[in-house]
Short mmCIF file of C-alpha atoms and ligand atoms in Angstrom, two decimals:
data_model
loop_
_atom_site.label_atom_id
_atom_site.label_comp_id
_atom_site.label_asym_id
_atom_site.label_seq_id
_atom_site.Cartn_x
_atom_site.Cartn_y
_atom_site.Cartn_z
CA UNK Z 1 -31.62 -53.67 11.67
CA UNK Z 2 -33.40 -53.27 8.39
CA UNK Z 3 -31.18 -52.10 5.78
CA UNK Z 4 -32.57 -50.15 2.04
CA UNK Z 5 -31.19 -49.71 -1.04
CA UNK Z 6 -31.97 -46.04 -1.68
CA UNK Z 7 -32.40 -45.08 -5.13
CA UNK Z 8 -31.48 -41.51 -4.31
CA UNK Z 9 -28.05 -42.14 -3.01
CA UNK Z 10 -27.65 -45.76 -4.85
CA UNK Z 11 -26.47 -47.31 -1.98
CA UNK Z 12 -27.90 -49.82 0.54
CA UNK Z 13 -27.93 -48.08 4.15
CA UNK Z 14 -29.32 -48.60 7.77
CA UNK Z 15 -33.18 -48.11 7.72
CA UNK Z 16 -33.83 -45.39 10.23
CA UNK Z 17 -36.86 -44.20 10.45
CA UNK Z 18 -37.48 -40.22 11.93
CA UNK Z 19 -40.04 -41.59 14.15
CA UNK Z 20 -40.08 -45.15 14.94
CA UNK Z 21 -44.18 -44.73 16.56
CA UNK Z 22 -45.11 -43.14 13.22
CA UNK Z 23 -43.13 -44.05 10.24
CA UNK Z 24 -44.52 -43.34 6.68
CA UNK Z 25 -44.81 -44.80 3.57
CA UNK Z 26 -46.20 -43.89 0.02
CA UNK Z 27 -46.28 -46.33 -2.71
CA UNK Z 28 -47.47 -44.93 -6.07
CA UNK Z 29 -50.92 -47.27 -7.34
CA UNK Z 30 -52.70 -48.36 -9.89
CA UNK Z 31 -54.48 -46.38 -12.49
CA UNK Z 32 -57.24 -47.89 -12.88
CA UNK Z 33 -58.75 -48.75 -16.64
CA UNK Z 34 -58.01 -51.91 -16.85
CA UNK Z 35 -57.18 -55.29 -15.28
CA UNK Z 36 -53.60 -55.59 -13.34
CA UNK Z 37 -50.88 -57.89 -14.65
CA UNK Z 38 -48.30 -59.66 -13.15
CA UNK Z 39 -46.03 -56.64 -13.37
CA UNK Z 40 -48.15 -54.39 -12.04
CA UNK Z 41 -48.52 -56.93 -9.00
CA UNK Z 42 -44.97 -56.92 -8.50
CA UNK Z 43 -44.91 -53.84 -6.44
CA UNK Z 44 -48.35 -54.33 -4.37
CA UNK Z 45 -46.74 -57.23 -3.44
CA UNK Z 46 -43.08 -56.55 -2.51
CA UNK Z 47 -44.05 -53.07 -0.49
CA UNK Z 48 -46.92 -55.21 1.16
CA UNK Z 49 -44.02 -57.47 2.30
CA UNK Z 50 -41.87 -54.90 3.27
CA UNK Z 51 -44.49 -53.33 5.21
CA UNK Z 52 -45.07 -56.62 7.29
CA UNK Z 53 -41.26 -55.96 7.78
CA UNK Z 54 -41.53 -52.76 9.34
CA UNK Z 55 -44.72 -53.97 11.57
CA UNK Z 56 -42.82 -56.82 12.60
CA UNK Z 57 -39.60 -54.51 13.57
CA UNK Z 58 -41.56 -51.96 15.00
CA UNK Z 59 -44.94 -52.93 16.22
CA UNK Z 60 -48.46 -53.43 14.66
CA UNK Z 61 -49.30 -49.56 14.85
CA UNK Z 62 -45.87 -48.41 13.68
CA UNK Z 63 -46.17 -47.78 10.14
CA UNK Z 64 -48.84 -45.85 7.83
CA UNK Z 65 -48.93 -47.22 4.47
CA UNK Z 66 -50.11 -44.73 1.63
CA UNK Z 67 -51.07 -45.94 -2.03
CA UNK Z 68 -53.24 -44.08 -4.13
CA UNK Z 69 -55.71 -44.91 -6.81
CA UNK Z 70 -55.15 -42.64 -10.52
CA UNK Z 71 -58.90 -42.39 -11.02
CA UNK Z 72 -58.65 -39.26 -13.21
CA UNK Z 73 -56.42 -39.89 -16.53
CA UNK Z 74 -56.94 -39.69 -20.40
CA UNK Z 75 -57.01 -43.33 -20.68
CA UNK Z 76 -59.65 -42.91 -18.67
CA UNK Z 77 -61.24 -40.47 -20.46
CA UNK Z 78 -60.40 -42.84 -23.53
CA UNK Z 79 -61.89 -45.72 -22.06
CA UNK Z 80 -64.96 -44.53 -20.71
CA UNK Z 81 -65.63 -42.82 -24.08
CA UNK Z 82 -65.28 -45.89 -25.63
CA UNK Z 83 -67.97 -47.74 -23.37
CA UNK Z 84 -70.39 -44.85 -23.43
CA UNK Z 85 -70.31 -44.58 -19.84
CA UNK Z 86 -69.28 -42.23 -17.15
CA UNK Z 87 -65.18 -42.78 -15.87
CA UNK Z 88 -66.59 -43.45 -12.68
CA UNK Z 89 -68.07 -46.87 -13.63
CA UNK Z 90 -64.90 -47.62 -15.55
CA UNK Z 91 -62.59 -46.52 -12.50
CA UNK Z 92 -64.73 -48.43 -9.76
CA UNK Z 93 -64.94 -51.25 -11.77
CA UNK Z 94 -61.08 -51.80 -12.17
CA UNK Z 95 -60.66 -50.69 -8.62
CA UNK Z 96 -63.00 -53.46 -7.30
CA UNK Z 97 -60.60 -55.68 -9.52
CA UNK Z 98 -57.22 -54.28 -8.23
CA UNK Z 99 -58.29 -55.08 -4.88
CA UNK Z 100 -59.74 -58.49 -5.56
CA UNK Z 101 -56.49 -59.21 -7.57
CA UNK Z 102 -54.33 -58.28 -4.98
CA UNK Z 103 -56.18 -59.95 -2.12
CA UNK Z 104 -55.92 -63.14 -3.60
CA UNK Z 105 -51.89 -61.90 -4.01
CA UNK Z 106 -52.05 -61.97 -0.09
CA UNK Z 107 -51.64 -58.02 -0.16
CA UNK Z 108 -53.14 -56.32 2.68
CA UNK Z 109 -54.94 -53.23 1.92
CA UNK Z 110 -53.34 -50.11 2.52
CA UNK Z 111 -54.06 -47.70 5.63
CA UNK Z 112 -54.93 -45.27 3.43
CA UNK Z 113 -56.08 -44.95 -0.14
CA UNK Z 114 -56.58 -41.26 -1.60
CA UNK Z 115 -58.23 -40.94 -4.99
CA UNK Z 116 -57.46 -37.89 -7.29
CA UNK Z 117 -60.63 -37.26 -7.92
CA UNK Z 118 -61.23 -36.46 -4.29
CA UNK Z 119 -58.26 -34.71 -3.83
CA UNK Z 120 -58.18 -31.71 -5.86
CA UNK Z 121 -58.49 -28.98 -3.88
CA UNK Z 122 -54.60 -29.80 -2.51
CA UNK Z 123 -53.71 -30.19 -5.70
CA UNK Z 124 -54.90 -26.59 -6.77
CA UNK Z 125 -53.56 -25.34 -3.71
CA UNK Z 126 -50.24 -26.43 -4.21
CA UNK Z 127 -50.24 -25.67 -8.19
CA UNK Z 128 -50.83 -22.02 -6.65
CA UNK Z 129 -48.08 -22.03 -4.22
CA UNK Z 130 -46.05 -23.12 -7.12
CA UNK Z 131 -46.99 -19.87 -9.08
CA UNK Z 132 -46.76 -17.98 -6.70
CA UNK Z 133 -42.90 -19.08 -5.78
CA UNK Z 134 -41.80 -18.51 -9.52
CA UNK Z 135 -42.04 -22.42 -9.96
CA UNK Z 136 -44.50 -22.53 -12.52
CA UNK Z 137 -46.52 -20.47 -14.72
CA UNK Z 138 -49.78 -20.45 -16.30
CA UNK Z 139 -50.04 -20.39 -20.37
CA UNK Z 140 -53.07 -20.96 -22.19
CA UNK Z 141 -55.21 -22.29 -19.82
CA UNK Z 142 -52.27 -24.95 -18.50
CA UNK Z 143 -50.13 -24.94 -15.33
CA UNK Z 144 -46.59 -25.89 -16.06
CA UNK Z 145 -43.57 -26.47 -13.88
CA UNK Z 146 -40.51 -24.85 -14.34
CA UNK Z 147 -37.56 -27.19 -15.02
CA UNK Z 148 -35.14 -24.77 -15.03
CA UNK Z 149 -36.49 -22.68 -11.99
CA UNK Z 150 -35.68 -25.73 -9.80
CA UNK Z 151 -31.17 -26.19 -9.46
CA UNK Z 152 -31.71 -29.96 -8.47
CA UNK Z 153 -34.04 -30.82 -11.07
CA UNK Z 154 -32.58 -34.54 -12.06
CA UNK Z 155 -30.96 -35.92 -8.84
CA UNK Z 156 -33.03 -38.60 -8.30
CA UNK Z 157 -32.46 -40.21 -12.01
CA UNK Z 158 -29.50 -38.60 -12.55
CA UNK Z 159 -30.48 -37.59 -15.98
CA UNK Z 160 -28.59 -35.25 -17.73
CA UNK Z 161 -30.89 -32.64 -19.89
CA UNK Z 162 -30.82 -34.24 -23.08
CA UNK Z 163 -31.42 -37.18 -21.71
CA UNK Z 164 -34.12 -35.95 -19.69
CA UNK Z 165 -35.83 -34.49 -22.55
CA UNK Z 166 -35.61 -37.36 -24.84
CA UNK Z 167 -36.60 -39.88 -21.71
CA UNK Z 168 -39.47 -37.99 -20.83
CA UNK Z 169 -40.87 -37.98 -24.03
CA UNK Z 170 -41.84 -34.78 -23.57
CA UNK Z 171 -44.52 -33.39 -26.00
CA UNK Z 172 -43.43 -30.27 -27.83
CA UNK Z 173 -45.94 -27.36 -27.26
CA UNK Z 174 -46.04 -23.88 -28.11
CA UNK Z 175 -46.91 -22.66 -24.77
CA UNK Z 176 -44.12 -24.11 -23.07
CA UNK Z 177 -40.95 -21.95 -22.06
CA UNK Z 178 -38.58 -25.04 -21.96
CA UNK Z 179 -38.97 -28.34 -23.34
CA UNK Z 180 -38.24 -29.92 -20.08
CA UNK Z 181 -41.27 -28.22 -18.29
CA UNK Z 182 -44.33 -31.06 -17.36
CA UNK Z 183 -47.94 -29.79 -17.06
CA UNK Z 184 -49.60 -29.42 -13.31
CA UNK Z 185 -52.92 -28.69 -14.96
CA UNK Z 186 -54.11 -28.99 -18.01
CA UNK Z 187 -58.09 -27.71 -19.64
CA UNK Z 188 -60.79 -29.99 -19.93
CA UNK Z 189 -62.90 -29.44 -23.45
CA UNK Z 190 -66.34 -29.98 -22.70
CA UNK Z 191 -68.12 -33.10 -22.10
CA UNK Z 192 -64.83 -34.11 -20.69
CA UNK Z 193 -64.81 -35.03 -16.62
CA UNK Z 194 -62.98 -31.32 -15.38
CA UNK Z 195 -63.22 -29.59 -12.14
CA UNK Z 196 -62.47 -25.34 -11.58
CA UNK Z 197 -59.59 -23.68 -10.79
CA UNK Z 198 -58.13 -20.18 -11.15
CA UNK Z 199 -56.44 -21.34 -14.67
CA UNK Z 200 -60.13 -22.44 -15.83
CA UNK Z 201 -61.80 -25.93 -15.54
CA UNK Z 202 -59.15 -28.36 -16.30
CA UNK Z 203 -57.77 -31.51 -14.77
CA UNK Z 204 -54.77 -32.52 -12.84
CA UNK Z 205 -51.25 -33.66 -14.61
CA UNK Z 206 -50.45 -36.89 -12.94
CA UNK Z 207 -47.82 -35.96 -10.98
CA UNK Z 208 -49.33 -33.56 -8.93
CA UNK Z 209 -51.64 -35.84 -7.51
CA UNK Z 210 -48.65 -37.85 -5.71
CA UNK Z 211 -47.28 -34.51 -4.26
CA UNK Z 212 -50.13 -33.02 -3.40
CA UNK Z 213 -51.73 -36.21 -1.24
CA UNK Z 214 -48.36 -37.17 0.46
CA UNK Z 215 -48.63 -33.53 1.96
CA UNK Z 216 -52.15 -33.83 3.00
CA UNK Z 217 -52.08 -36.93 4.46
CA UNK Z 218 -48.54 -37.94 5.26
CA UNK Z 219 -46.71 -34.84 5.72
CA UNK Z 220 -43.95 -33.24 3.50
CA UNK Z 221 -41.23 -35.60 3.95
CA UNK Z 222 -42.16 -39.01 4.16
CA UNK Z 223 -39.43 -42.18 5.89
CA UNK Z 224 -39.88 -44.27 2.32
CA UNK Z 225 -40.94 -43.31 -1.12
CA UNK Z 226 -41.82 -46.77 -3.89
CA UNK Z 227 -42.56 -47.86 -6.52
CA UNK Z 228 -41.43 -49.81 -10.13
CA UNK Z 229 -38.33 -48.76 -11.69
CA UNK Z 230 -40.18 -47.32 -14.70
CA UNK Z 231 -42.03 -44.20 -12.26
CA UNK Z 232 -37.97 -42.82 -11.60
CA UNK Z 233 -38.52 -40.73 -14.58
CA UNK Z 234 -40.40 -38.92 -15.09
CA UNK Z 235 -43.04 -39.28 -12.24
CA UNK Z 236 -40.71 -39.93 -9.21
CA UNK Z 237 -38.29 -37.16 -10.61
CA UNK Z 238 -41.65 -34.79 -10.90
CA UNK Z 239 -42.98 -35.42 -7.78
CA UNK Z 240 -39.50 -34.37 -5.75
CA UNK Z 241 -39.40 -31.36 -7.49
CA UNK Z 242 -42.84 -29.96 -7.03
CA UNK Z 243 -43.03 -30.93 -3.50
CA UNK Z 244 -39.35 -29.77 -2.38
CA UNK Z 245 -40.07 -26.25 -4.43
CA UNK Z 246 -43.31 -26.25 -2.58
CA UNK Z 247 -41.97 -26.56 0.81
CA UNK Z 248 -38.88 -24.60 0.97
CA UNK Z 249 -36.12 -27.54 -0.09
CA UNK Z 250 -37.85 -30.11 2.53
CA UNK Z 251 -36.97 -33.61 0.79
CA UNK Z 252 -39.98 -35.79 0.18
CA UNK Z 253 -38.74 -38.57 1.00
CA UNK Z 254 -36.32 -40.21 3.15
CA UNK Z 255 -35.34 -43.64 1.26
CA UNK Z 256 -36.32 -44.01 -2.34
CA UNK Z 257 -37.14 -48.18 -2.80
CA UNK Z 258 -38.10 -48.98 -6.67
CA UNK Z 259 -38.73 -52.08 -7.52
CA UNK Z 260 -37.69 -53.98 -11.23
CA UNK Z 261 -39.65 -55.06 -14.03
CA UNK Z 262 -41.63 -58.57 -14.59
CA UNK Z 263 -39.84 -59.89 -18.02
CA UNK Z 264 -41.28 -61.82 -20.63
CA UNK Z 265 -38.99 -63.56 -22.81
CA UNK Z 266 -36.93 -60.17 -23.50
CA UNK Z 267 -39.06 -57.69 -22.90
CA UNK Z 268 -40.57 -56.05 -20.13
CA UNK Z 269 -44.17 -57.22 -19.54
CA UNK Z 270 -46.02 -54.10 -20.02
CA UNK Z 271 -50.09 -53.14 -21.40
CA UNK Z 272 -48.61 -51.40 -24.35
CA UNK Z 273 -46.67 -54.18 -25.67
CA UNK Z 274 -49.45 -56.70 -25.54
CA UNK Z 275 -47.44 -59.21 -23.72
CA UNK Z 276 -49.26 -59.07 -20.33
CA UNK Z 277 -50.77 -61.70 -17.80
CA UNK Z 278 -53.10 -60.94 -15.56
CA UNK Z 279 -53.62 -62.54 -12.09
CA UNK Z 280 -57.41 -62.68 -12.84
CA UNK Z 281 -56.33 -65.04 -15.57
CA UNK Z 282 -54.29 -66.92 -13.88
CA UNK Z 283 -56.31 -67.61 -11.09
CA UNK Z 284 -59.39 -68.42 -13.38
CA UNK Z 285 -56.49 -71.31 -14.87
CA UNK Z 286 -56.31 -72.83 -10.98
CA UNK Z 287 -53.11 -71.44 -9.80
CA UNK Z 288 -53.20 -70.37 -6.45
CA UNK Z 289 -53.11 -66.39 -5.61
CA UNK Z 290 -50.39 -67.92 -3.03
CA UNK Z 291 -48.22 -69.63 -5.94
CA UNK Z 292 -47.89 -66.20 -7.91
CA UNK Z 293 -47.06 -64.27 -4.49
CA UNK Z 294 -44.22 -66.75 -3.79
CA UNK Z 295 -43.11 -66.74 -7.62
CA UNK Z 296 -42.89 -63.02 -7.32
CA UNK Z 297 -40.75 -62.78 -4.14
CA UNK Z 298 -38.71 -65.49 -5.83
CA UNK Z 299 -36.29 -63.11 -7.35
CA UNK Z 300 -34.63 -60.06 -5.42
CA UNK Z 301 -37.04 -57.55 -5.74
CA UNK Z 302 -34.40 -55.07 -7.76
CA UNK Z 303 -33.81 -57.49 -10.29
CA UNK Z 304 -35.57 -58.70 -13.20
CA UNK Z 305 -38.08 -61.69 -13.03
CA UNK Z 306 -38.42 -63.58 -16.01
CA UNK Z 307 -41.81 -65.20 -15.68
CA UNK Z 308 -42.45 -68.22 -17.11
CA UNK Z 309 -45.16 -71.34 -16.23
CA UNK Z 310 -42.02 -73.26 -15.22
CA UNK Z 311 -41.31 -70.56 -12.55
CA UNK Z 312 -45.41 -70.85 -11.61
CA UNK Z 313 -44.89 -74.58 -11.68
CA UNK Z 314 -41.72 -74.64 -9.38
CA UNK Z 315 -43.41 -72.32 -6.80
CA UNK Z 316 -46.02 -74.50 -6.17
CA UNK Z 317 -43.73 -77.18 -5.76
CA UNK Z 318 -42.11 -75.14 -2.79
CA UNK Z 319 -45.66 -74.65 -1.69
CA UNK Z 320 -46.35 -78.33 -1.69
CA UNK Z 321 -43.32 -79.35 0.55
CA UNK Z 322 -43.90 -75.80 2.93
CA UNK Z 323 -47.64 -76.95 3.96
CA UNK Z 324 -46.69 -80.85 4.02
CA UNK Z 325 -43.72 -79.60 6.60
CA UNK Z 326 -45.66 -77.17 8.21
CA UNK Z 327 -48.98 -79.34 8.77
CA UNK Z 328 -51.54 -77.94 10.82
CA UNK Z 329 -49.10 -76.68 13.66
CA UNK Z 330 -49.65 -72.91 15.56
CA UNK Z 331 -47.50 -70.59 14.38
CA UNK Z 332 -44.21 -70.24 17.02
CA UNK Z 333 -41.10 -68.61 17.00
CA UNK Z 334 -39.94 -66.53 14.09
CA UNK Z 335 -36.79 -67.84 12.88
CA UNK Z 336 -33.97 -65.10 12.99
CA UNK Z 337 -32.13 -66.19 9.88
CA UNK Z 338 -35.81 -65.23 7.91
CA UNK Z 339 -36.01 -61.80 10.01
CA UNK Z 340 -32.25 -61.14 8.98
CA UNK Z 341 -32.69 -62.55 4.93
CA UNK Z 342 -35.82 -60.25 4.63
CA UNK Z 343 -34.10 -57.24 6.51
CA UNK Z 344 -30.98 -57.21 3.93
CA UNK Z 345 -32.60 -54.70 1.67
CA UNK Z 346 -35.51 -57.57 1.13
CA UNK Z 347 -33.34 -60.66 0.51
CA UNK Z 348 -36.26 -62.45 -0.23
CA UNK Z 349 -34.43 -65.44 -2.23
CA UNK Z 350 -32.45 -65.78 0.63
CA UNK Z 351 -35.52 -65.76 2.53
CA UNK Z 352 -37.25 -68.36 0.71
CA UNK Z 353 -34.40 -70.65 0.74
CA UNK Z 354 -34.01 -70.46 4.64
CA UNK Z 355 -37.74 -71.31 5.00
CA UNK Z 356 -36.99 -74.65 3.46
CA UNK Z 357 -34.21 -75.76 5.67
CA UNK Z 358 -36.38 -75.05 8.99
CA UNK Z 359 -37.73 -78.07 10.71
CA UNK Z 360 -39.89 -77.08 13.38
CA UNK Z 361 -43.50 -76.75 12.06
CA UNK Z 362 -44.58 -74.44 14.20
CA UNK Z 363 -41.41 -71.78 13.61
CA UNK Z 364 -41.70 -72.62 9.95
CA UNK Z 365 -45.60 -71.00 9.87
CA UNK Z 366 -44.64 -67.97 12.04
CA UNK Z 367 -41.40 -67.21 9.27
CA UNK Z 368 -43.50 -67.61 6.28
CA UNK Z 369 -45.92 -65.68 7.49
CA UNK Z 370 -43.47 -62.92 7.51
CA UNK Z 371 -43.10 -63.03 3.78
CA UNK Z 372 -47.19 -63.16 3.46
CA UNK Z 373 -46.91 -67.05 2.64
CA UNK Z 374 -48.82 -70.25 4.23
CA UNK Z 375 -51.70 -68.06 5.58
CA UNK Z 376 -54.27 -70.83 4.98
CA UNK Z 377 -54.58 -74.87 6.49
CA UNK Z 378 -53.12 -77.64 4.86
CA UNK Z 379 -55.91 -78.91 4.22
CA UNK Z 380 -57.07 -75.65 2.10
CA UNK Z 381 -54.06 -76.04 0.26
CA UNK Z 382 -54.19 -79.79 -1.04
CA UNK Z 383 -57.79 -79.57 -2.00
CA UNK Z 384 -55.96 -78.08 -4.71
CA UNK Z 385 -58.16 -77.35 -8.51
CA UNK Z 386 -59.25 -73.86 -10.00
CA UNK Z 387 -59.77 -71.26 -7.50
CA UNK Z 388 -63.92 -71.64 -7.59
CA UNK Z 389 -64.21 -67.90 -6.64
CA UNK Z 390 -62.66 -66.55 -9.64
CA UNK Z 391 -64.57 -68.79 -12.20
CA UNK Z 392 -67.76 -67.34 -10.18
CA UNK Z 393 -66.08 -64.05 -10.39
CA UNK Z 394 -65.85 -64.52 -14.28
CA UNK Z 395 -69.37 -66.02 -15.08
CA UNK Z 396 -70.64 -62.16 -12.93
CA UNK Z 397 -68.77 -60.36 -14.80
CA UNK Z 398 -70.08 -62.72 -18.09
CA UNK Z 399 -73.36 -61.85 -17.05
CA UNK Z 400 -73.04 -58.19 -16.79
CA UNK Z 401 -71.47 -58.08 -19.94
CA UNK Z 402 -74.56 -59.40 -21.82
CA UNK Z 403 -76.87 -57.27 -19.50
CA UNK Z 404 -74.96 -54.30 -21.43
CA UNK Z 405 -75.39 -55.89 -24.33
CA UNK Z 406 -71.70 -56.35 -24.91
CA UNK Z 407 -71.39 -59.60 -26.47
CA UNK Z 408 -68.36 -59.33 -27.57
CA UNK Z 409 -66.66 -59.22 -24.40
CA UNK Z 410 -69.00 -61.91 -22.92
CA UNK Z 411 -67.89 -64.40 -25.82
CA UNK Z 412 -64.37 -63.23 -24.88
CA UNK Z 413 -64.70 -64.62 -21.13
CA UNK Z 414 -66.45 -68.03 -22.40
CA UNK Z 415 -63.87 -68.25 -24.67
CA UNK Z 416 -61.01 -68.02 -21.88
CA UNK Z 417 -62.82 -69.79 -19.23
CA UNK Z 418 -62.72 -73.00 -21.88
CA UNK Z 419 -58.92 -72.84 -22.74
CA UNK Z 420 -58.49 -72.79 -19.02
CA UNK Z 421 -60.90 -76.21 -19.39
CA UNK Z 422 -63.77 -74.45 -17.54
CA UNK Z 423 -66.85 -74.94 -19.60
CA UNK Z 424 -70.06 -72.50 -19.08
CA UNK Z 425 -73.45 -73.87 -19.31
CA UNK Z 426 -76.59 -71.16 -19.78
CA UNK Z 427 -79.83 -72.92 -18.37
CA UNK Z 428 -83.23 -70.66 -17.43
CA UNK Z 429 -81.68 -70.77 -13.69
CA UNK Z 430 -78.30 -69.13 -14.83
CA UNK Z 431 -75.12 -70.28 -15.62
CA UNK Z 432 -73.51 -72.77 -14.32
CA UNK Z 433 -69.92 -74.55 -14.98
CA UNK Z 434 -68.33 -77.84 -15.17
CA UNK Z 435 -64.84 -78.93 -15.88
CA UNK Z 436 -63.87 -80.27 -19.25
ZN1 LIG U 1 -46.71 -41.22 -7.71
#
């Protein structure tokens, strides 16, 4: 028996799915300007475990797993304005590295993976139904929801108004009827990337997009709803109320599983405060994409994670004595106590700790496997040193750099390669590397 902690009701409760053949899950993704850190990582890889919990419970073919890719946003915009080029090569550029990133993470790829940008005739149609059911209105050229039109705006945060004002941050704007309302559509100026609609060519608000491709590919109510702790409010909050206005009270989701923040020193790791580190980084250093999945499940996925190298260094350690116990044996029985650990609202600590008390070899590859752990031979794992593929990885992306004449940010990669003691060397045959 699998048992959630549901953010809507803040308790943990029996896991039971509507449909146990067809069970549904939506995780929101990345948006994708720029490389993922470790936080962002955190989720890909705790819903990519819990979804190898729900295939395990329920069969291969039980579960479709949703997560979508932002690929319309002003950073964006921003970004690709920067680089001179069109958002497309920004957004399939970071996508290509989201996926790389997260598949050396040991994350499977999703079953499905909508993109905004492809997506926007839902969108408009449900920005319409909206309208039309006296949940939003249209005012100079945007579409914005009605706070007040909807009675249970707030129970998934559980935000009074003031607070849900001041949390949202909510820009102040003439054309708005309450300072709580959020903007389904906004105008595009020109030059800008902006599609038409019957409010004018414009773009999506962000948290339409959610709404809009859960219905069209999921359904309207969907068995479990995740993401970080930071999307609550306003996204999550946003996304319940359009879709529940949209389809006559219908909850969008079943269980609500959020996941908590990576943590450096005190604060949270996070783009805006500068503090981040990035898989891709990592990786190019010579950890092991397997190390950082186990140091991420190493905490309960609710709680904070402080990460540190000592927690990187201390995974690996686990790693070490895992493979040297596990040796090259088939994978056998699952060990129950794992299967039990994991189903406890993802008691992966608990988890962890049980895989290092089992001694059959065989039992002890079938459990890990289960958390997305000792995937590869023993012999993969103690040929140990940088991950080769990433320093190739970095040198292409070196190279394209200086192709586009960007010199700066081909300096930057030398410059990082070398503190991780990886030192590039230009010949007329291309580049090739060497360790310091
Ligand atoms: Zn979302």
């Amino acid at each position: 028996m699998i048992r959630l902690y549901d953010t809507m009701t803040r308790e943990k409760r029996p896991f039971v799915p509507s449909n146990k053949q067809r069970m549904k899950m939506y995780v929101c993704g990345p948006t994708v300007y720029g490389r993922a850190h470790i936080g962002n990582a955190r989720p890909a890889v705790v819903f990519d475990t819990l979804a190898r919990l729900i295939r395990h419970e329920f069969g291969e073919e039980s579960l479709i797993y949703a997560r979508n890719v932002t690929d319309v946003d002003d950073k964006i915009i921003a970004s690709a304005k920067a680089e001179g080029v069109d958002p497309s090569v920004i957004t399939e550029r970071y996508e290509r590295h989201y996926l790389e990133d997260m598949g050396a993470l040991g994350v499977m790829p999703p079953d499905i993976a909508p993109h905004a940008t492809q997506e926007i005739a839902p969108m408009v149609a449900m920005i319409a139904r909206l309208i039309e059911q006296g949940h939003a209105y249209e005012a100079q050229g945007h579409v914005l929801f009605s706070v007040p039109s909807d009675p249970d705006y707030g129970a998934l945060s559980r935000r009074d108004r003031e607070q849900m004002i001041a949390g949202a941050r909510v820009e102040v704007a003439p054309y708005k009827r309450d300072p709580a309302d959020f903007v389904l559509w906004k105008p595009s100026a020109d030059g800008v990337i902006g599609w038409d609609s019957p409010w004018g060519r414009g773009r999506p608000g962000w948290h339409i997009e959610c709404s809009a491709m859960i219905a069209a590919h999921l359904g309207e109510t969907i068995d479990i709803h995740g993401g970080g702790l930071d999307l609550i409010f306003p996204h999550h909050e946003n996304e319940v109320a359009q879709s529940r206005c949209a389809h006559g009270g219908l909850p969008l989701a079943r269980y609500w599983v959020h996941n908590g923040f990576v943590d450096m020193g005190a604060e949270k790791m996070s783009k805006s405060l500068g503090n981040i580190v990035t898989p891709a980084d990592l990786l190019t250093q010579g950890h092991k994409g397997e190390t950082l999945r186990l140091a991420l499940l190493s905490a309960h996925y609710r709680q904070p994670l402080p990460w540190t190298e000592a927690l990187i260094e201390q995974s690996k350690t686990i790693l070490d004595r895992l493979y040297r116990a596990a040796g090259d044996a088939a994978p056998g029985e699952i060990d129950p106590e794992v299967v039990e650990a994991i189903s406890d609202d993802l008691n992966t600590p608990a988890a962890l700790a049980r895989l290092q008390a089992i001694g059959d070899p065989g039992s002890l590859r079938a459990s890990a496997a289960l958390l997305g752990l000792l995937t590869g031979t023993s012999d993969e794992w103690f040929r140990g040193g940088a991950d080769e593929m990433a320093i190739e990885e970095r040198i292409a992306e070196r190279a394209a750099a200086k192709e586009a004449r960007d010199f700066a940010a081909a300096d930057q990669i030398r410059d990082e390669l070398k503190a991780a003691g990886i030192i590039l060397e230009d010949g007329p045959g291309g580049t090739t590397w060497r360790r310091e």
